[in-house]
């Protein structure tokens, strides 16, 4: 019954504390990679309901 209340293995620090995730090396690496992706900026939609099927627009 004690095993149902107390986990048998200690959890990794970055999993036990949600704020510690920001200090976890793989998380920091992934966050930097995501932030390094250039954001797509467009002035408007490329395809609208009126241009669907229109072969002159690419």
PDB file of C-alpha atoms in Angstrom:
ATOM      1  CA  UNK A   1       0.000   0.000   0.000  1.00  0.00           C
ATOM      2  CA  UNK A   2       2.868   2.328   0.652  1.00  0.00           C
ATOM      3  CA  UNK A   3       4.041   1.908  -2.957  1.00  0.00           C
ATOM      4  CA  UNK A   4       0.760   3.402  -4.160  1.00  0.00           C
ATOM      5  CA  UNK A   5       1.427   6.562  -2.164  1.00  0.00           C
ATOM      6  CA  UNK A   6       5.203   6.876  -2.371  1.00  0.00           C
ATOM      7  CA  UNK A   7       6.906   6.176  -5.709  1.00  0.00           C
ATOM      8  CA  UNK A   8       9.662   3.567  -5.560  1.00  0.00           C
ATOM      9  CA  UNK A   9      12.150   5.716  -7.510  1.00  0.00           C
ATOM     10  CA  UNK A  10      12.901   9.352  -6.955  1.00  0.00           C
ATOM     11  CA  UNK A  11      11.873  11.526  -9.875  1.00  0.00           C
ATOM     12  CA  UNK A  12      14.459  13.486 -11.786  1.00  0.00           C
ATOM     13  CA  UNK A  13      14.696  17.065 -10.451  1.00  0.00           C
ATOM     14  CA  UNK A  14      13.501  18.574 -13.735  1.00  0.00           C
ATOM     15  CA  UNK A  15      10.359  16.409 -13.556  1.00  0.00           C
ATOM     16  CA  UNK A  16       9.659  16.933  -9.854  1.00  0.00           C
ATOM     17  CA  UNK A  17       9.689  20.731 -10.132  1.00  0.00           C
ATOM     18  CA  UNK A  18       8.001  22.245 -13.177  1.00  0.00           C
ATOM     19  CA  UNK A  19      10.111  25.404 -12.887  1.00  0.00           C
ATOM     20  CA  UNK A  20      13.321  23.345 -12.912  1.00  0.00           C
ATOM     21  CA  UNK A  21      12.568  22.334 -16.507  1.00  0.00           C
ATOM     22  CA  UNK A  22      13.874  25.734 -17.572  1.00  0.00           C
ATOM     23  CA  UNK A  23      17.263  24.732 -16.175  1.00  0.00           C
ATOM     24  CA  UNK A  24      17.310  21.315 -17.871  1.00  0.00           C
ATOM     25  CA  UNK A  25      19.950  21.286 -20.630  1.00  0.00           C
ATOM     26  CA  UNK A  26      17.934  19.475 -23.371  1.00  0.00           C
ATOM     27  CA  UNK A  27      15.027  21.860 -22.793  1.00  0.00           C
ATOM     28  CA  UNK A  28      17.281  24.895 -23.103  1.00  0.00           C
ATOM     29  CA  UNK A  29      18.825  23.524 -26.298  1.00  0.00           C
ATOM     30  CA  UNK A  30      15.423  22.832 -27.858  1.00  0.00           C
ATOM     31  CA  UNK A  31      14.096  26.244 -26.831  1.00  0.00           C
ATOM     32  CA  UNK A  32      17.062  27.995 -28.441  1.00  0.00           C
ATOM     33  CA  UNK A  33      16.550  26.015 -31.654  1.00  0.00           C
ATOM     34  CA  UNK A  34      12.862  26.914 -31.783  1.00  0.00           C
ATOM     35  CA  UNK A  35      13.582  30.573 -31.117  1.00  0.00           C
ATOM     36  CA  UNK A  36      16.165  30.484 -33.927  1.00  0.00           C
ATOM     37  CA  UNK A  37      13.543  29.577 -36.535  1.00  0.00           C
ATOM     38  CA  UNK A  38      12.631  32.638 -38.562  1.00  0.00           C
ATOM     39  CA  UNK A  39       9.002  33.616 -38.226  1.00  0.00           C
ATOM     40  CA  UNK A  40       6.990  33.630 -41.428  1.00  0.00           C
ATOM     41  CA  UNK A  41       5.518  37.051 -41.975  1.00  0.00           C
ATOM     42  CA  UNK A  42       2.922  37.586 -44.664  1.00  0.00           C
ATOM     43  CA  UNK A  43       0.719  40.530 -45.424  1.00  0.00           C
ATOM     44  CA  UNK A  44      -2.302  38.349 -46.099  1.00  0.00           C
ATOM     45  CA  UNK A  45      -3.453  34.874 -46.966  1.00  0.00           C
ATOM     46  CA  UNK A  46      -1.887  33.275 -50.031  1.00  0.00           C
ATOM     47  CA  UNK A  47      -4.960  31.225 -50.852  1.00  0.00           C
ATOM     48  CA  UNK A  48      -8.482  32.479 -50.309  1.00  0.00           C
ATOM     49  CA  UNK A  49     -11.855  30.977 -51.146  1.00  0.00           C
ATOM     50  CA  UNK A  50     -11.986  33.010 -54.359  1.00  0.00           C
ATOM     51  CA  UNK A  51      -8.577  31.786 -55.588  1.00  0.00           C
ATOM     52  CA  UNK A  52      -8.886  28.060 -54.819  1.00  0.00           C
ATOM     53  CA  UNK A  53      -8.532  26.224 -58.105  1.00  0.00           C
ATOM     54  CA  UNK A  54      -7.164  29.300 -59.889  1.00  0.00           C
ATOM     55  CA  UNK A  55      -4.072  28.023 -61.726  1.00  0.00           C
ATOM     56  CA  UNK A  56      -2.710  31.529 -62.408  1.00  0.00           C
ATOM     57  CA  UNK A  57      -1.880  32.039 -58.704  1.00  0.00           C
ATOM     58  CA  UNK A  58       1.011  30.079 -57.216  1.00  0.00           C
TER      59      UNK A  58
END
